[in-house]
């Protein structure tokens, strides 16, 4: 079974402070990991995926297979980063099923 | 390009009434389809997913059911709504091939059961 754990429901940081949104996963094979974001009154959308190794809006995430983690980081938080963030996992096999964590609400305090 | 449509955007229904939420995808074939419920404090919960016409998998026991009568149509239903069915429902699709597993979401339906 595949599972995604986001231990923090709410994370509040001051503007300019570093941000780390935690995500741990459980999966027996080689997963694909993603971060999705939902800004106020907008659709849930993909922020980044581990296979791309990209930085989007200053956010990065590194897949650590030893710790089974995929934490989302940004060195300096901005007010517009306030949103709901979901970590997600996609497993292999005959079909794809994307499993989401319960989400972490990031609140950036001006 | 692919698009996903979900309706209605908001719905207020009395307890015990039936429910039908519809989701359609355009611009792709044989997508994987999903129904999620997004509840405050509980995050994004997968309710149903489908890998093909007539193939539905349920993730959690509940008062709801799903059907896929056509390749790009996914319907969420209930015969009798409960107060606890209130929430924000999201439809999503993902490509069937292994190489691209990004999920794309609809705008959502805010359901209030009164």
PDB file of C-alpha atoms in Angstrom:
ATOM      1  CA  UNK A   1       0.000   0.000   0.000  1.00  0.00           C
ATOM      2  CA  UNK A   2       1.146   3.512  -0.647  1.00  0.00           C
ATOM      3  CA  UNK A   3       0.799   6.272   1.900  1.00  0.00           C
ATOM      4  CA  UNK A   4       1.755   9.920   2.193  1.00  0.00           C
ATOM      5  CA  UNK A   5       2.162  11.629   5.556  1.00  0.00           C
ATOM      6  CA  UNK A   6       2.225  15.364   6.113  1.00  0.00           C
ATOM      7  CA  UNK A   7       2.664  15.815   9.868  1.00  0.00           C
ATOM      8  CA  UNK A   8       1.779  19.496  10.021  1.00  0.00           C
ATOM      9  CA  UNK A   9      -1.725  20.747   9.259  1.00  0.00           C
ATOM     10  CA  UNK A  10      -0.675  24.371   9.680  1.00  0.00           C
ATOM     11  CA  UNK A  11       2.694  26.030   9.353  1.00  0.00           C
ATOM     12  CA  UNK A  12       3.087  29.727  10.128  1.00  0.00           C
ATOM     13  CA  UNK A  13       6.274  31.574   9.249  1.00  0.00           C
ATOM     14  CA  UNK A  14       7.276  35.200   8.978  1.00  0.00           C
ATOM     15  CA  UNK A  15       7.985  36.768   5.646  1.00  0.00           C
ATOM     16  CA  UNK A  16      11.629  36.270   4.759  1.00  0.00           C
ATOM     17  CA  UNK A  17      12.021  33.231   7.002  1.00  0.00           C
ATOM     18  CA  UNK A  18      12.902  29.792   5.594  1.00  0.00           C
ATOM     19  CA  UNK A  19      10.114  27.343   4.915  1.00  0.00           C
ATOM     20  CA  UNK A  20      10.130  23.574   5.124  1.00  0.00           C
ATOM     21  CA  UNK A  21       6.962  21.591   4.531  1.00  0.00           C
ATOM     22  CA  UNK A  22       7.466  18.004   5.565  1.00  0.00           C
ATOM     23  CA  UNK A  23       6.363  14.958   3.616  1.00  0.00           C
ATOM     24  CA  UNK A  24       7.108  11.299   4.284  1.00  0.00           C
ATOM     25  CA  UNK A  25       5.924   8.429   2.184  1.00  0.00           C
ATOM     26  CA  UNK A  26       5.503   4.698   2.297  1.00  0.00           C
ATOM     27  CA  UNK A  27       5.811   2.688  -0.896  1.00  0.00           C
ATOM     28  CA  UNK A  28       7.501  -0.581  -1.705  1.00  0.00           C
ATOM     29  CA  UNK A  29       8.639   0.308  -5.216  1.00  0.00           C
ATOM     30  CA  UNK A  30      10.095   3.398  -6.871  1.00  0.00           C
ATOM     31  CA  UNK A  31       7.548   6.179  -6.492  1.00  0.00           C
ATOM     32  CA  UNK A  32       7.104   9.448  -8.231  1.00  0.00           C
ATOM     33  CA  UNK A  33       6.671  12.275  -5.780  1.00  0.00           C
ATOM     34  CA  UNK A  34       4.933  15.594  -6.337  1.00  0.00           C
ATOM     35  CA  UNK A  35       3.979  18.764  -4.567  1.00  0.00           C
ATOM     36  CA  UNK A  36       0.641  20.354  -5.387  1.00  0.00           C
ATOM     37  CA  UNK A  37      -0.491  23.788  -4.323  1.00  0.00           C
ATOM     38  CA  UNK A  38      -3.882  25.414  -3.980  1.00  0.00           C
ATOM     39  CA  UNK A  39      -3.959  29.170  -3.682  1.00  0.00           C
ATOM     40  CA  UNK A  40      -7.066  30.873  -2.415  1.00  0.00           C
ATOM     41  CA  UNK A  41      -9.933  30.553  -4.923  1.00  0.00           C
ATOM     42  CA  UNK A  42      -7.794  28.702  -7.451  1.00  0.00           C
ATOM     43  CA  UNK A  43      -7.618  25.140  -8.676  1.00  0.00           C
ATOM     44  CA  UNK A  44      -5.339  22.611  -7.121  1.00  0.00           C
ATOM     45  CA  UNK A  45      -2.313  22.497  -9.391  1.00  0.00           C
ATOM     46  CA  UNK A  46       1.058  20.865  -9.693  1.00  0.00           C
ATOM     47  CA  UNK A  47       3.926  22.814  -8.157  1.00  0.00           C
ATOM     48  CA  UNK A  48       6.828  20.491  -8.840  1.00  0.00           C
ATOM     49  CA  UNK A  49       7.805  16.846  -9.236  1.00  0.00           C
ATOM     50  CA  UNK A  50      10.928  15.115  -8.061  1.00  0.00           C
ATOM     51  CA  UNK A  51      11.950  13.757 -11.454  1.00  0.00           C
ATOM     52  CA  UNK A  52      12.222  17.256 -12.868  1.00  0.00           C
ATOM     53  CA  UNK A  53      14.646  18.446 -10.189  1.00  0.00           C
ATOM     54  CA  UNK A  54      13.392  21.935 -10.804  1.00  0.00           C
ATOM     55  CA  UNK A  55      12.864  25.017  -8.705  1.00  0.00           C
ATOM     56  CA  UNK A  56       9.435  26.566  -9.037  1.00  0.00           C
ATOM     57  CA  UNK A  57       8.660  29.924  -7.419  1.00  0.00           C
ATOM     58  CA  UNK A  58      11.801  29.434  -5.337  1.00  0.00           C
ATOM     59  CA  UNK A  59      10.644  26.078  -3.983  1.00  0.00           C
ATOM     60  CA  UNK A  60      12.712  22.921  -4.213  1.00  0.00           C
ATOM     61  CA  UNK A  61      12.166  19.391  -3.007  1.00  0.00           C
ATOM     62  CA  UNK A  62      14.651  16.549  -2.833  1.00  0.00           C
ATOM     63  CA  UNK A  63      13.654  12.920  -2.738  1.00  0.00           C
ATOM     64  CA  UNK A  64      15.468  11.130   0.073  1.00  0.00           C
ATOM     65  CA  UNK A  65      14.885   7.426  -0.413  1.00  0.00           C
ATOM     66  CA  UNK A  66      16.748   6.506   2.752  1.00  0.00           C
ATOM     67  CA  UNK A  67      14.459   8.621   4.893  1.00  0.00           C
ATOM     68  CA  UNK A  68      11.482   8.163   2.534  1.00  0.00           C
ATOM     69  CA  UNK A  69      10.965  11.907   2.562  1.00  0.00           C
ATOM     70  CA  UNK A  70      10.202  14.613   0.042  1.00  0.00           C
ATOM     71  CA  UNK A  71      10.259  17.850   1.998  1.00  0.00           C
ATOM     72  CA  UNK A  72       9.432  21.126   0.253  1.00  0.00           C
ATOM     73  CA  UNK A  73      11.785  24.002   0.981  1.00  0.00           C
ATOM     74  CA  UNK A  74      12.158  27.672   0.247  1.00  0.00           C
ATOM     75  CA  UNK A  75      14.890  29.847   1.726  1.00  0.00           C
ATOM     76  CA  UNK A  76      12.831  33.039   2.054  1.00  0.00           C
ATOM     77  CA  UNK A  77       9.053  32.929   2.396  1.00  0.00           C
ATOM     78  CA  UNK A  78       6.878  35.481   0.617  1.00  0.00           C
ATOM     79  CA  UNK A  79       3.323  36.477   1.414  1.00  0.00           C
ATOM     80  CA  UNK A  80       2.085  35.081  -1.886  1.00  0.00           C
ATOM     81  CA  UNK A  81       3.319  31.648  -0.828  1.00  0.00           C
ATOM     82  CA  UNK A  82       0.407  31.391   1.583  1.00  0.00           C
ATOM     83  CA  UNK A  83      -1.620  28.448   0.329  1.00  0.00           C
ATOM     84  CA  UNK A  84      -2.516  24.838   0.931  1.00  0.00           C
ATOM     85  CA  UNK A  85       0.245  22.414  -0.041  1.00  0.00           C
ATOM     86  CA  UNK A  86      -0.255  18.745  -0.750  1.00  0.00           C
ATOM     87  CA  UNK A  87       2.405  16.116  -1.131  1.00  0.00           C
ATOM     88  CA  UNK A  88       1.468  13.332  -3.533  1.00  0.00           C
ATOM     89  CA  UNK A  89       2.796   9.968  -4.614  1.00  0.00           C
ATOM     90  CA  UNK A  90       2.237   7.964  -7.767  1.00  0.00           C
ATOM     91  CA  UNK A  91       3.088   4.307  -7.827  1.00  0.00           C
ATOM     92  CA  UNK A  92       3.722   1.992 -10.729  1.00  0.00           C
ATOM     93  CA  UNK A  93       2.009  -1.158 -11.865  1.00  0.00           C
ATOM     94  CA  UNK A  94      -0.707  -1.620 -14.398  1.00  0.00           C
ATOM     95  CA  UNK A  95      -2.286   1.729 -13.641  1.00  0.00           C
ATOM     96  CA  UNK A  96      -1.460   4.942 -11.931  1.00  0.00           C
ATOM     97  CA  UNK A  97      -3.089   6.005  -8.713  1.00  0.00           C
ATOM     98  CA  UNK A  98      -2.095   9.292  -7.225  1.00  0.00           C
ATOM     99  CA  UNK A  99      -2.244   9.357  -3.429  1.00  0.00           C
ATOM    100  CA  UNK A 100      -2.290  12.668  -1.604  1.00  0.00           C
ATOM    101  CA  UNK A 101      -1.356  13.637   1.892  1.00  0.00           C
ATOM    102  CA  UNK A 102      -3.829  15.552   4.022  1.00  0.00           C
ATOM    103  CA  UNK A 103      -2.137  18.836   3.205  1.00  0.00           C
ATOM    104  CA  UNK A 104      -0.334  21.588   5.077  1.00  0.00           C
ATOM    105  CA  UNK A 105      -1.640  25.117   5.198  1.00  0.00           C
ATOM    106  CA  UNK A 106       1.217  27.557   4.911  1.00  0.00           C
ATOM    107  CA  UNK A 107       0.584  30.961   6.393  1.00  0.00           C
ATOM    108  CA  UNK A 108       3.201  33.620   5.749  1.00  0.00           C
ATOM    109  CA  UNK A 109       2.951  36.445   8.249  1.00  0.00           C
ATOM    110  CA  UNK A 110       3.894  39.877   6.905  1.00  0.00           C
TER     111      UNK A 110
ATOM    112  CA  UNK B   1      -5.273  20.699 -25.092  1.00  0.00           C
ATOM    113  CA  UNK B   2      -6.956  18.798 -22.329  1.00  0.00           C
ATOM    114  CA  UNK B   3      -9.630  20.320 -20.160  1.00  0.00           C
ATOM    115  CA  UNK B   4     -11.714  19.091 -17.276  1.00  0.00           C
ATOM    116  CA  UNK B   5     -15.179  20.328 -16.482  1.00  0.00           C
ATOM    117  CA  UNK B   6     -16.982  19.751 -13.243  1.00  0.00           C
ATOM    118  CA  UNK B   7     -20.467  20.898 -12.307  1.00  0.00           C
ATOM    119  CA  UNK B   8     -22.294  22.310 -10.560  1.00  0.00           C
ATOM    120  CA  UNK B   9     -19.941  24.678  -8.757  1.00  0.00           C
ATOM    121  CA  UNK B  10     -22.166  24.888  -5.695  1.00  0.00           C
ATOM    122  CA  UNK B  11     -25.079  22.808  -4.523  1.00  0.00           C
ATOM    123  CA  UNK B  12     -27.366  22.930  -1.522  1.00  0.00           C
ATOM    124  CA  UNK B  13     -29.378  19.785  -0.979  1.00  0.00           C
ATOM    125  CA  UNK B  14     -31.679  18.601   1.814  1.00  0.00           C
ATOM    126  CA  UNK B  15     -30.874  15.521   3.838  1.00  0.00           C
ATOM    127  CA  UNK B  16     -32.237  12.401   2.187  1.00  0.00           C
ATOM    128  CA  UNK B  17     -32.228  13.827  -1.327  1.00  0.00           C
ATOM    129  CA  UNK B  18     -30.258  12.250  -4.185  1.00  0.00           C
ATOM    130  CA  UNK B  19     -26.996  13.590  -5.557  1.00  0.00           C
ATOM    131  CA  UNK B  20     -25.383  13.626  -8.964  1.00  0.00           C
ATOM    132  CA  UNK B  21     -22.139  15.444  -9.676  1.00  0.00           C
ATOM    133  CA  UNK B  22     -20.718  15.226 -13.134  1.00  0.00           C
ATOM    134  CA  UNK B  23     -17.204  15.503 -14.463  1.00  0.00           C
ATOM    135  CA  UNK B  24     -16.049  15.337 -18.056  1.00  0.00           C
ATOM    136  CA  UNK B  25     -12.615  15.449 -19.614  1.00  0.00           C
ATOM    137  CA  UNK B  26     -11.831  16.625 -23.116  1.00  0.00           C
ATOM    138  CA  UNK B  27      -8.799  16.246 -25.300  1.00  0.00           C
ATOM    139  CA  UNK B  28      -7.532  12.894 -24.072  1.00  0.00           C
ATOM    140  CA  UNK B  29      -8.467   9.226 -24.234  1.00  0.00           C
ATOM    141  CA  UNK B  30      -8.690   6.582 -21.542  1.00  0.00           C
ATOM    142  CA  UNK B  31      -7.736   8.889 -18.685  1.00  0.00           C
ATOM    143  CA  UNK B  32      -7.567   7.735 -15.096  1.00  0.00           C
ATOM    144  CA  UNK B  33     -10.354   9.548 -13.273  1.00  0.00           C
ATOM    145  CA  UNK B  34     -10.679  10.420  -9.606  1.00  0.00           C
ATOM    146  CA  UNK B  35     -13.157  11.840  -7.131  1.00  0.00           C
ATOM    147  CA  UNK B  36     -11.721  13.494  -4.044  1.00  0.00           C
ATOM    148  CA  UNK B  37     -13.282  15.163  -1.057  1.00  0.00           C
ATOM    149  CA  UNK B  38     -11.470  18.099   0.449  1.00  0.00           C
ATOM    150  CA  UNK B  39     -12.514  18.726   4.038  1.00  0.00           C
ATOM    151  CA  UNK B  40     -11.142  21.277   6.451  1.00  0.00           C
ATOM    152  CA  UNK B  41      -8.637  19.645   8.750  1.00  0.00           C
ATOM    153  CA  UNK B  42      -8.789  16.389   6.843  1.00  0.00           C
ATOM    154  CA  UNK B  43      -7.133  17.370   3.613  1.00  0.00           C
ATOM    155  CA  UNK B  44      -7.624  15.647   0.304  1.00  0.00           C
ATOM    156  CA  UNK B  45      -9.285  12.274   0.571  1.00  0.00           C
ATOM    157  CA  UNK B  46      -9.518   9.956  -2.404  1.00  0.00           C
ATOM    158  CA  UNK B  47     -13.053   8.587  -2.726  1.00  0.00           C
ATOM    159  CA  UNK B  48     -13.079   6.735  -6.035  1.00  0.00           C
ATOM    160  CA  UNK B  49     -10.847   6.155  -8.994  1.00  0.00           C
ATOM    161  CA  UNK B  50     -11.373   4.605 -12.377  1.00  0.00           C
ATOM    162  CA  UNK B  51      -8.978   3.239 -14.969  1.00  0.00           C
ATOM    163  CA  UNK B  52     -11.617   2.561 -17.616  1.00  0.00           C
ATOM    164  CA  UNK B  53     -15.288   2.476 -18.513  1.00  0.00           C
ATOM    165  CA  UNK B  54     -17.268   0.647 -15.867  1.00  0.00           C
ATOM    166  CA  UNK B  55     -14.184   0.107 -13.695  1.00  0.00           C
ATOM    167  CA  UNK B  56     -14.568   1.800 -10.345  1.00  0.00           C
ATOM    168  CA  UNK B  57     -12.499   1.367  -7.210  1.00  0.00           C
ATOM    169  CA  UNK B  58     -13.666   2.717  -3.893  1.00  0.00           C
ATOM    170  CA  UNK B  59     -11.137   3.884  -1.374  1.00  0.00           C
ATOM    171  CA  UNK B  60     -13.376   4.457   1.625  1.00  0.00           C
ATOM    172  CA  UNK B  61     -16.744   3.033   2.653  1.00  0.00           C
ATOM    173  CA  UNK B  62     -19.370   5.701   2.494  1.00  0.00           C
ATOM    174  CA  UNK B  63     -22.774   6.830   1.383  1.00  0.00           C
ATOM    175  CA  UNK B  64     -21.557   7.711  -2.103  1.00  0.00           C
ATOM    176  CA  UNK B  65     -21.046   5.812  -5.326  1.00  0.00           C
ATOM    177  CA  UNK B  66     -19.357   6.545  -8.633  1.00  0.00           C
ATOM    178  CA  UNK B  67     -19.934   5.507 -12.196  1.00  0.00           C
ATOM    179  CA  UNK B  68     -18.113   5.883 -15.487  1.00  0.00           C
ATOM    180  CA  UNK B  69     -20.643   5.418 -18.268  1.00  0.00           C
ATOM    181  CA  UNK B  70     -18.323   6.838 -20.933  1.00  0.00           C
ATOM    182  CA  UNK B  71     -14.574   7.036 -21.352  1.00  0.00           C
ATOM    183  CA  UNK B  72     -14.338  10.670 -20.303  1.00  0.00           C
ATOM    184  CA  UNK B  73     -17.307  10.977 -17.980  1.00  0.00           C
ATOM    185  CA  UNK B  74     -17.209  10.365 -14.256  1.00  0.00           C
ATOM    186  CA  UNK B  75     -20.259  10.735 -12.029  1.00  0.00           C
ATOM    187  CA  UNK B  76     -20.497  10.904  -8.257  1.00  0.00           C
ATOM    188  CA  UNK B  77     -23.857   9.912  -6.837  1.00  0.00           C
ATOM    189  CA  UNK B  78     -25.817   9.276  -3.724  1.00  0.00           C
ATOM    190  CA  UNK B  79     -29.327   7.921  -3.259  1.00  0.00           C
ATOM    191  CA  UNK B  80     -29.847   9.687   0.062  1.00  0.00           C
ATOM    192  CA  UNK B  81     -27.559  12.439   1.259  1.00  0.00           C
ATOM    193  CA  UNK B  82     -26.405  12.706   4.850  1.00  0.00           C
ATOM    194  CA  UNK B  83     -25.323  15.837   6.672  1.00  0.00           C
ATOM    195  CA  UNK B  84     -21.822  14.384   6.819  1.00  0.00           C
ATOM    196  CA  UNK B  85     -21.668  14.374   3.011  1.00  0.00           C
ATOM    197  CA  UNK B  86     -21.207  18.142   3.031  1.00  0.00           C
ATOM    198  CA  UNK B  87     -17.838  19.169   1.684  1.00  0.00           C
ATOM    199  CA  UNK B  88     -15.828  20.229  -1.308  1.00  0.00           C
ATOM    200  CA  UNK B  89     -15.624  17.607  -4.039  1.00  0.00           C
ATOM    201  CA  UNK B  90     -12.906  17.555  -6.638  1.00  0.00           C
ATOM    202  CA  UNK B  91     -12.746  15.610  -9.856  1.00  0.00           C
ATOM    203  CA  UNK B  92      -9.358  14.945 -11.386  1.00  0.00           C
ATOM    204  CA  UNK B  93      -7.773  13.046 -14.235  1.00  0.00           C
ATOM    205  CA  UNK B  94      -4.316  11.734 -14.982  1.00  0.00           C
ATOM    206  CA  UNK B  95      -2.834  10.296 -18.174  1.00  0.00           C
ATOM    207  CA  UNK B  96      -2.967   6.517 -18.438  1.00  0.00           C
ATOM    208  CA  UNK B  97       0.651   6.088 -19.449  1.00  0.00           C
ATOM    209  CA  UNK B  98       3.313   5.562 -16.826  1.00  0.00           C
ATOM    210  CA  UNK B  99       5.578   8.293 -18.063  1.00  0.00           C
ATOM    211  CA  UNK B 100       3.329  11.175 -17.075  1.00  0.00           C
ATOM    212  CA  UNK B 101       1.405  10.894 -13.871  1.00  0.00           C
ATOM    213  CA  UNK B 102       0.499  14.483 -13.100  1.00  0.00           C
ATOM    214  CA  UNK B 103      -3.102  14.880 -11.968  1.00  0.00           C
ATOM    215  CA  UNK B 104      -5.270  17.706 -13.277  1.00  0.00           C
ATOM    216  CA  UNK B 105      -8.118  19.026 -11.206  1.00  0.00           C
ATOM    217  CA  UNK B 106     -11.508  20.511 -11.848  1.00  0.00           C
ATOM    218  CA  UNK B 107     -12.783  23.617 -10.144  1.00  0.00           C
ATOM    219  CA  UNK B 108     -14.637  21.623  -7.535  1.00  0.00           C
ATOM    220  CA  UNK B 109     -18.183  21.470  -6.213  1.00  0.00           C
ATOM    221  CA  UNK B 110     -19.147  22.894  -2.852  1.00  0.00           C
ATOM    222  CA  UNK B 111     -21.898  20.635  -1.500  1.00  0.00           C
ATOM    223  CA  UNK B 112     -23.914  21.696   1.510  1.00  0.00           C
ATOM    224  CA  UNK B 113     -26.413  19.252   2.900  1.00  0.00           C
ATOM    225  CA  UNK B 114     -29.058  20.932   5.045  1.00  0.00           C
TER     226      UNK B 114
END
